[in-house]
mmCIF file of C-alpha atoms and ligand atoms in Angstrom:
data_model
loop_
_atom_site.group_PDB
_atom_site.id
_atom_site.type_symbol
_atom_site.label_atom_id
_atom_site.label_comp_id
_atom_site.label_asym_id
_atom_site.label_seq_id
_atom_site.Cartn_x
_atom_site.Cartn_y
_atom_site.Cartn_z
ATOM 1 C CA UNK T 1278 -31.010 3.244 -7.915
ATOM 2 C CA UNK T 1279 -30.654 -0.129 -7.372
ATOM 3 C CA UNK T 1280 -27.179 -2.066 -5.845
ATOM 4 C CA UNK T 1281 -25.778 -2.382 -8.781
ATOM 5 C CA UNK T 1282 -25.947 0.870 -10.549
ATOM 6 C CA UNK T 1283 -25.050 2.447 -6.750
ATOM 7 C CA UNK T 1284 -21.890 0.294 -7.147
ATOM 8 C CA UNK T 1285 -20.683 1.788 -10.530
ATOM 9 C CA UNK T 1286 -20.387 4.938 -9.013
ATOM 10 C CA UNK T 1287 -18.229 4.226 -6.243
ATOM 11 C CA UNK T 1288 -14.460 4.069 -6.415
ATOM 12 C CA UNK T 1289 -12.762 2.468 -3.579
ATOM 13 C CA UNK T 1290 -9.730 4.087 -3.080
ATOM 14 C CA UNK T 1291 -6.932 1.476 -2.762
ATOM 15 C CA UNK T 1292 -4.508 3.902 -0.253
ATOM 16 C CA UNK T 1293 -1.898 0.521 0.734
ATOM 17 C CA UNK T 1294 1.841 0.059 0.767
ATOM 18 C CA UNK T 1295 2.110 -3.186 -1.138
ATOM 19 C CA UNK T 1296 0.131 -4.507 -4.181
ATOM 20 C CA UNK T 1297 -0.573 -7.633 -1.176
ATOM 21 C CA UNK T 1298 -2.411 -5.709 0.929
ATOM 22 C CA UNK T 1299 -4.259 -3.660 -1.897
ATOM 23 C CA UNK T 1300 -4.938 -6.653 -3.754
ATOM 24 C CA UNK T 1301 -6.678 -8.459 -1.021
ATOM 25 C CA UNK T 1302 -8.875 -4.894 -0.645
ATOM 26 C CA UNK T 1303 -9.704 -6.009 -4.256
ATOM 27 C CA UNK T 1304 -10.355 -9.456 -4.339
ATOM 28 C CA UNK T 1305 -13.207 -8.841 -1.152
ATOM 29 C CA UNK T 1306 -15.021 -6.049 -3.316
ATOM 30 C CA UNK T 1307 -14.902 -7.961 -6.400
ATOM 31 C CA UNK T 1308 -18.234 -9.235 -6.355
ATOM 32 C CA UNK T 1309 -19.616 -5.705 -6.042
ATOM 33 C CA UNK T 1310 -18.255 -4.107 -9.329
ATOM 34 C CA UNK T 1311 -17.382 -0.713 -7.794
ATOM 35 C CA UNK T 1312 -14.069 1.101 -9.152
ATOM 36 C CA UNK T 1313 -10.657 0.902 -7.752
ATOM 37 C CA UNK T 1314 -8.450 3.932 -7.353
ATOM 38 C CA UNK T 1315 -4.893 3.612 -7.575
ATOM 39 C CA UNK T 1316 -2.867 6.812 -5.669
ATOM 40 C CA UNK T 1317 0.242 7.778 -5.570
ATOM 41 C CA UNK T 1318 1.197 5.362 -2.482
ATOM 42 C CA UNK T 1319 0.585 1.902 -4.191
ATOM 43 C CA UNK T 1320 1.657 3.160 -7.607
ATOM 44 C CA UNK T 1321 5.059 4.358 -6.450
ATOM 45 C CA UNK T 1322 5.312 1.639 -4.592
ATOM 46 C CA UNK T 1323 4.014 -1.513 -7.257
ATOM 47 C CA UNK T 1324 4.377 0.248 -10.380
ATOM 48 C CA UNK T 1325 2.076 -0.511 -13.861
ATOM 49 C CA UNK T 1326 1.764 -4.077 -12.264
ATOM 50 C CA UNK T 1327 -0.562 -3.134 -9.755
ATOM 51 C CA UNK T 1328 -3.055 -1.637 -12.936
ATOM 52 C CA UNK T 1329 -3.192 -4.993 -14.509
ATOM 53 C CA UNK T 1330 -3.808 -6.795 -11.685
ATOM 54 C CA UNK T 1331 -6.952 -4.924 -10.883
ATOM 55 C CA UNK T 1332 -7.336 -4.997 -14.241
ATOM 56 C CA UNK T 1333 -7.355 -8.763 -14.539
ATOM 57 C CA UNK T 1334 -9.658 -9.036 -11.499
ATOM 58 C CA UNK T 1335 -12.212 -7.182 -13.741
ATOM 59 C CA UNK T 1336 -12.151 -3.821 -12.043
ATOM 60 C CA UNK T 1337 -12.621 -0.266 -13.907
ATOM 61 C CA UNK T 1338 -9.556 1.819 -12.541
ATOM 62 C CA UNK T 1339 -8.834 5.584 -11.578
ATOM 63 C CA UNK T 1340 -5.141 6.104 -11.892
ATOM 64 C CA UNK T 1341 -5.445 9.227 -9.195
ATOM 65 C CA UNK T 1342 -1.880 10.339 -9.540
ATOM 66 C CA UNK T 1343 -2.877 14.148 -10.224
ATOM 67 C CA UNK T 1344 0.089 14.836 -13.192
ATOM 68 C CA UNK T 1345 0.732 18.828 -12.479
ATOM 69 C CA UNK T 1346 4.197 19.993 -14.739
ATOM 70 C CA UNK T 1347 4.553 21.508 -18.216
ATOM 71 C CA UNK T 1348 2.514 20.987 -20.754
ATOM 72 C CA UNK T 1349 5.101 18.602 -22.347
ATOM 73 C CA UNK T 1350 5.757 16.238 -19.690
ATOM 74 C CA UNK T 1351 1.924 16.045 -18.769
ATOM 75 C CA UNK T 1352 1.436 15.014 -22.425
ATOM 76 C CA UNK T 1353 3.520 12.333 -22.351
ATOM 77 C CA UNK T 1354 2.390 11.188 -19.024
ATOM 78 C CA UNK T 1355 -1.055 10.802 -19.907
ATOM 79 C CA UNK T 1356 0.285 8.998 -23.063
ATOM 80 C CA UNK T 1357 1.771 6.574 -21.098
ATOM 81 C CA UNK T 1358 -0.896 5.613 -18.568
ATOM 82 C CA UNK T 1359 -3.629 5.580 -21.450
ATOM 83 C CA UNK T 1360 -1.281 2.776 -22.779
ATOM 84 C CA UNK T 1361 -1.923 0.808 -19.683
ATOM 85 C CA UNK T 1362 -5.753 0.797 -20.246
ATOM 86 C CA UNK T 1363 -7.207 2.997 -17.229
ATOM 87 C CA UNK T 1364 -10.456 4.316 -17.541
ATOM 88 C CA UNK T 1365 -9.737 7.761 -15.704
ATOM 89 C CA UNK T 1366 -6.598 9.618 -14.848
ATOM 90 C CA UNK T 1367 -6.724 13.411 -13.560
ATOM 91 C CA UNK T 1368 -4.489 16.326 -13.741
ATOM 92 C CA UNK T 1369 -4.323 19.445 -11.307
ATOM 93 C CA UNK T 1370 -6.220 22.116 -12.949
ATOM 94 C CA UNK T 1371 -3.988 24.959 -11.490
ATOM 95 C CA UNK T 1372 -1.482 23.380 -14.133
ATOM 96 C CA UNK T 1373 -3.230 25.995 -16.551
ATOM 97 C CA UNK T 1374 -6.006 25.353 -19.831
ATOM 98 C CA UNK T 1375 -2.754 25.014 -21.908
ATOM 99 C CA UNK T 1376 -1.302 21.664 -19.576
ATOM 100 C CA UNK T 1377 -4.871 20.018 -19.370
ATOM 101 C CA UNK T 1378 -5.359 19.920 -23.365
ATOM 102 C CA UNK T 1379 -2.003 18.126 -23.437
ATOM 103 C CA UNK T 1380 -3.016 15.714 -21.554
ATOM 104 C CA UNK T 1381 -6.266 14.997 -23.438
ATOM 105 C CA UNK T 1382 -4.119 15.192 -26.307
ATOM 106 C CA UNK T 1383 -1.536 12.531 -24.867
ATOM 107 C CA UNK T 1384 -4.027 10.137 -23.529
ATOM 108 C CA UNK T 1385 -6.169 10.181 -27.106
ATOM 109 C CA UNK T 1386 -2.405 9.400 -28.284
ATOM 110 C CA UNK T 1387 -1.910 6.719 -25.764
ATOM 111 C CA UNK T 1388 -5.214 4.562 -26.553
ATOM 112 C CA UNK T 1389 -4.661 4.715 -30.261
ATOM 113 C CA UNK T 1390 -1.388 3.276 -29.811
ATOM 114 C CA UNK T 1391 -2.436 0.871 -27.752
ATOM 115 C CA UNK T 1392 -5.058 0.713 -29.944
ATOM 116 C CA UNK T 1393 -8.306 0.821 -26.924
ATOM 117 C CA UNK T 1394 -10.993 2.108 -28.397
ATOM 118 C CA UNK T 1395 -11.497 5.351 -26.169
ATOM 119 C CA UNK T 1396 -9.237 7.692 -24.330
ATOM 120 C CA UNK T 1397 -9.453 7.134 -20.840
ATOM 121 C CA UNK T 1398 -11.667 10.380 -18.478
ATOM 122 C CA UNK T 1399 -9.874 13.009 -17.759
ATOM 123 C CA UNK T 1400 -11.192 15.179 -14.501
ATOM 124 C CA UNK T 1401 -8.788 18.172 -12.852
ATOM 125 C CA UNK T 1402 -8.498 18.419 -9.197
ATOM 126 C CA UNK T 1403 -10.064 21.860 -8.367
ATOM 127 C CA UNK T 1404 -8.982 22.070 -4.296
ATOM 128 C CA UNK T 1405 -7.654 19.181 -2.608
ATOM 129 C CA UNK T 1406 -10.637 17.933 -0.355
ATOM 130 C CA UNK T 1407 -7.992 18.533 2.717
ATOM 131 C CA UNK T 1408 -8.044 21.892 2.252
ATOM 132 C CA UNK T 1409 -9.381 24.495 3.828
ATOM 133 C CA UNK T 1410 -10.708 28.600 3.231
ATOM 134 C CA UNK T 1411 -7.311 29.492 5.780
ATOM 135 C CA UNK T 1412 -5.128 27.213 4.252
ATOM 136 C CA UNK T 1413 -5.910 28.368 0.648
ATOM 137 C CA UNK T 1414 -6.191 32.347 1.804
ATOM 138 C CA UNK T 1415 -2.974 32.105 4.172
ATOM 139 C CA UNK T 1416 -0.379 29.577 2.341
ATOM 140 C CA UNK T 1417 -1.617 29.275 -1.409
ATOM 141 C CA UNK T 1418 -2.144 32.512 -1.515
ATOM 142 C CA UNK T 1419 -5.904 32.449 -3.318
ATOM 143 C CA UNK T 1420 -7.949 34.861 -2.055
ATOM 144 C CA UNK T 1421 -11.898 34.182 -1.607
ATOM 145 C CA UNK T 1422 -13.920 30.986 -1.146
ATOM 146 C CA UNK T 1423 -13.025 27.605 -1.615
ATOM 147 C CA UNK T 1424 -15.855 27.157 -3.576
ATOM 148 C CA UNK T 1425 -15.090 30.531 -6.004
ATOM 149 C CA UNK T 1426 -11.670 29.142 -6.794
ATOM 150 C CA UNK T 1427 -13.219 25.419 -7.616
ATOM 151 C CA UNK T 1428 -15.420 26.895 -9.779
ATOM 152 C CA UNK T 1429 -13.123 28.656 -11.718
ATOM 153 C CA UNK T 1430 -11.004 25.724 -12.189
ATOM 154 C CA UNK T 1431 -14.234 23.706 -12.956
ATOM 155 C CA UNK T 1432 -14.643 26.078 -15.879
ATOM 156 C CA UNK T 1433 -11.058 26.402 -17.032
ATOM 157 C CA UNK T 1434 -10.949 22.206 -17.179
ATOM 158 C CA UNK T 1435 -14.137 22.233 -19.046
ATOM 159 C CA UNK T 1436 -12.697 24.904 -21.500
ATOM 160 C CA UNK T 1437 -9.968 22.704 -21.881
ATOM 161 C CA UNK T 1438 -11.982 19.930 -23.067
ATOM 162 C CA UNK T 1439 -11.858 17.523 -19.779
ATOM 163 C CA UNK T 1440 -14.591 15.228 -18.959
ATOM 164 C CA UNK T 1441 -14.918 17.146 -15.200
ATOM 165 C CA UNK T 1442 -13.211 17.692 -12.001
ATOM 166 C CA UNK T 1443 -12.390 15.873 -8.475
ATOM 167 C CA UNK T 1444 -13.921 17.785 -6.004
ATOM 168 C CA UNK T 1445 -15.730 18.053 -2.272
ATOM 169 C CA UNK T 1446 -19.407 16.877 -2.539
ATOM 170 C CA UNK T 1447 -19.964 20.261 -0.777
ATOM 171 C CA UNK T 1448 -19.334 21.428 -4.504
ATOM 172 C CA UNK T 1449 -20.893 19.465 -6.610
ATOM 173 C CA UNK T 1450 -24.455 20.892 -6.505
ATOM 174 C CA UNK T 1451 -22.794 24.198 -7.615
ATOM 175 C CA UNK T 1452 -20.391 22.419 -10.219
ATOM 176 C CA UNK T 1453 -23.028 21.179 -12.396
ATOM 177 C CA UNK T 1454 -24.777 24.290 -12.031
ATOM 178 C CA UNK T 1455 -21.937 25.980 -13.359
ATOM 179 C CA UNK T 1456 -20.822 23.279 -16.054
ATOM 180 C CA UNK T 1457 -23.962 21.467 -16.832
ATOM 181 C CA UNK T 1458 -24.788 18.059 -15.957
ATOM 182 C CA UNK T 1459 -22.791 15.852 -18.216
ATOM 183 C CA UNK T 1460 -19.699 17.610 -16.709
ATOM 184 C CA UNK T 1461 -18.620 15.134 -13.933
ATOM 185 C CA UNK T 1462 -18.792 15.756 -10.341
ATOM 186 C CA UNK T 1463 -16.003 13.046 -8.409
ATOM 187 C CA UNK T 1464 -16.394 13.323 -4.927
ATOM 188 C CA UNK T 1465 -13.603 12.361 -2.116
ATOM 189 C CA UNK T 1466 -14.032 12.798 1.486
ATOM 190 C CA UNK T 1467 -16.495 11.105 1.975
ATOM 191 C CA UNK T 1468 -17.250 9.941 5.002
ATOM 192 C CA UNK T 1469 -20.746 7.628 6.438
ATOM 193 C CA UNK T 1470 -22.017 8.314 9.785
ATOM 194 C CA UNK T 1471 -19.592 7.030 12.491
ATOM 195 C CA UNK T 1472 -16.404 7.373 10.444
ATOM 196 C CA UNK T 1473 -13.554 9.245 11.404
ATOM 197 C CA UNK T 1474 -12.774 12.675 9.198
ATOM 198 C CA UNK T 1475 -8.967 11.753 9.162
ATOM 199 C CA UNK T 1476 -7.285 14.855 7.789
ATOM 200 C CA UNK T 1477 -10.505 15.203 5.131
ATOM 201 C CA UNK T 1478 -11.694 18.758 5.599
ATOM 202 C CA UNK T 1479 -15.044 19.326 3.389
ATOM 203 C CA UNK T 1480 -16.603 16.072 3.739
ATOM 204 C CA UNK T 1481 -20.533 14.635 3.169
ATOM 205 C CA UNK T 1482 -21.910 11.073 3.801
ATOM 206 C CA UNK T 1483 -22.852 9.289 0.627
ATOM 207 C CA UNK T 1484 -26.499 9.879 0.615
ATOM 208 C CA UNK T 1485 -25.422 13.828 0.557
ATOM 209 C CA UNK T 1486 -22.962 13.645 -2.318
ATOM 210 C CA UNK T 1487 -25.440 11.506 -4.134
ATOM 211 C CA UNK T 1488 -27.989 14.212 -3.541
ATOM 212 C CA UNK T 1489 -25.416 17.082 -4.399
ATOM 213 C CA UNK T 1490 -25.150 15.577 -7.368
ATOM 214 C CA UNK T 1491 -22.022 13.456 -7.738
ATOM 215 C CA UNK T 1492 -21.301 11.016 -10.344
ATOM 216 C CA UNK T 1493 -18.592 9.167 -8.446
ATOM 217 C CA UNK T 1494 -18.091 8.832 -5.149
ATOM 218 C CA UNK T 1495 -14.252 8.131 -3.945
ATOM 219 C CA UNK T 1496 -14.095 6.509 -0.911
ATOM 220 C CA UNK T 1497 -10.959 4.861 0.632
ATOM 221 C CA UNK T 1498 -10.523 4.440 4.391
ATOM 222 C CA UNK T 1499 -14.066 3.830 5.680
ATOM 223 C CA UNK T 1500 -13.811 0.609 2.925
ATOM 224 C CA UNK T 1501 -9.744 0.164 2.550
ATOM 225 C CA UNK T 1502 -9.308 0.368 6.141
ATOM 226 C CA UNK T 1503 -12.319 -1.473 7.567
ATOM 227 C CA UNK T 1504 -11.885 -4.789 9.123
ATOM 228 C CA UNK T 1505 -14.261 -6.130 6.535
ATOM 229 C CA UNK T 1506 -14.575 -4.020 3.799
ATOM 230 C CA UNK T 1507 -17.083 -5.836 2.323
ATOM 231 C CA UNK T 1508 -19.186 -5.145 4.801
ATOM 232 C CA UNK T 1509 -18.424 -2.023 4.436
ATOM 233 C CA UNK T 1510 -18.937 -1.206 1.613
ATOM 234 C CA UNK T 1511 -22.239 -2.649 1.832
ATOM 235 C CA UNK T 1512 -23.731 -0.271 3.930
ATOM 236 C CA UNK T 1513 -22.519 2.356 1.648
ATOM 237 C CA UNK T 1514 -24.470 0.734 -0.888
ATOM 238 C CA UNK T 1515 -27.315 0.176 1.145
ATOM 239 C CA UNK T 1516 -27.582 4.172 1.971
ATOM 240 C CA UNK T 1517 -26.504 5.039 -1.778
ATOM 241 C CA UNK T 1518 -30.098 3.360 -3.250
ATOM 242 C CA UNK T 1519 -31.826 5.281 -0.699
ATOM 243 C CA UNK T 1520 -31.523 8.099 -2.900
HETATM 244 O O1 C5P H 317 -9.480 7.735 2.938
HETATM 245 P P1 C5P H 317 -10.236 8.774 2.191
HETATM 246 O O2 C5P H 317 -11.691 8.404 1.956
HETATM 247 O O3 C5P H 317 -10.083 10.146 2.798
HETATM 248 O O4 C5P H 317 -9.552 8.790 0.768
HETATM 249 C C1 C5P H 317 -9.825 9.761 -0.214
HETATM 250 C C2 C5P H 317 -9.046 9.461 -1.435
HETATM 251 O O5 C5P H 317 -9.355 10.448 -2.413
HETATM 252 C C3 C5P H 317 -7.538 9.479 -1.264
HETATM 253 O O6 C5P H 317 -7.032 8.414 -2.049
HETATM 254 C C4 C5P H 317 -7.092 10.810 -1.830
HETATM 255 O O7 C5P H 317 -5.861 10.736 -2.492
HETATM 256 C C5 C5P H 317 -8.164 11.092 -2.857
HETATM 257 N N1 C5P H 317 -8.400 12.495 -3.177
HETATM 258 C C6 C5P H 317 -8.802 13.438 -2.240
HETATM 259 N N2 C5P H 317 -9.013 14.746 -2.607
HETATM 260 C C7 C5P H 317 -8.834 15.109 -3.879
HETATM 261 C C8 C5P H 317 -8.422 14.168 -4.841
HETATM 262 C C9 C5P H 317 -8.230 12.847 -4.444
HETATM 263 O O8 C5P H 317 -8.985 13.092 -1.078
HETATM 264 N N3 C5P H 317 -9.104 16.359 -4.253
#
């Protein structure tokens, strides 16, 4: 894998107050041609705007704002961000088979009106990569593994029609296994050598989630947060075409 290609599978995750301080994120990695994320931070605090302007700087965008409600209102959620041209949105997959196909449903409704030629990706989030076996046993209330519960949501997403799941890259290797390998593996917490865990639980370093076999590798404060995230994001790159 060379630069490039090790580029179009990383998303930078854009995790900033203002669209100033996210845009200037954006403008450094611009030469790369990685994704952006967008979470629920800078869009609640920028709005649509904040799309479009990574959108105008050329970037491909994951709207990561993980749309969990009835069937209904997920529908017309996805309807409206497919209108604002994003290239992958996601939904919680414990929102049930029946709330996922809306929102494949809204989002093929929301690029023909805006008449794009393809739906943006749609991938559930199985278990939130900050959780842990105790927290999902003890407060959600799921009995088992972490991994036994992400696979059943991996297989209740692809049911529903969804392109794949958000994941740990602890889960990935097991994901395709269970899904097949066009069913996409997208990877947060990850974290290169040296970098702080933060409040990430089940974590790899690039090379590892590449090897697991993720497709996309989400990675926000070891490039959002560096003092030159160009840099950065480099050396991710530079360990990604190891692989
Ligand atoms: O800073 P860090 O690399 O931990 O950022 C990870 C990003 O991935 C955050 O924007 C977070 O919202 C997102 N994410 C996650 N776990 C999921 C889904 C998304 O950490 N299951």
């Amino acid at each position: 894998m060379n630069a490039s290609e090790a580029a179009a599978r990383v998303m930078v995750a854009l995790d900033k107050p203002d669209a100033a301080e996210a845009l200037r994120v954006a403008e450094a990695l611009r030469p790369f041609g990685c994704w952006v994320k967008v979470g629920l931070e800078l869009f609640y605090a920028v709005g649509p705007d904040i799309v479009r302007e990574c959108r105008r700087l050329g970037f491909r965008i994951f709207l990561d704002l993980k749309l969990h409600d009835i069937p209904n209102q997920v529908k017309g959620a996805a309807r409206s961000l497919a209108r604002l041209g994003v290239d992958m949105i996601n939904v919680h997959a414990a929102g049930g088979t029946e709330m996922m196909r809306a929102a494949a449903q809204g989002a093929a409704e929301g690029a023909e009106a805006a008449g794009r030629s393809a739906p943006p990706l749609i991938v559930a989030v199985t278990q939130l990569t900050s959780t842990t076996r105790e927290m999902m046993n003890g407060e959600i209330g799921i009995p088992g593994e972490v991994e036994d519960t992400v696979l059943r949501y991996a297989r209740l997403a692809k049911k529903a029609g969804l392109h794949g799941v958000v994941a740990s890259p602890l889960e990935a290797a097991a994901i395709k296994r269970a899904c097949g390998r066009d069913f996409l593996a997208v990877t947060p917490g990850i974290r290169p050598a040296g970098h702080e865990a933060g409040d990430q639980r089940r974590i790899a370093s690039p090379l590892e989630a590449l090897r697991a076999g993720a497709d996309f590798l989400v990675v926000g404060r070891p490039v959002a947060a560096a003092p030159d995230p160009a840099a950065a994001l480099e050396q991710i790159l530079k360990e990604m075409t190891e692989a």
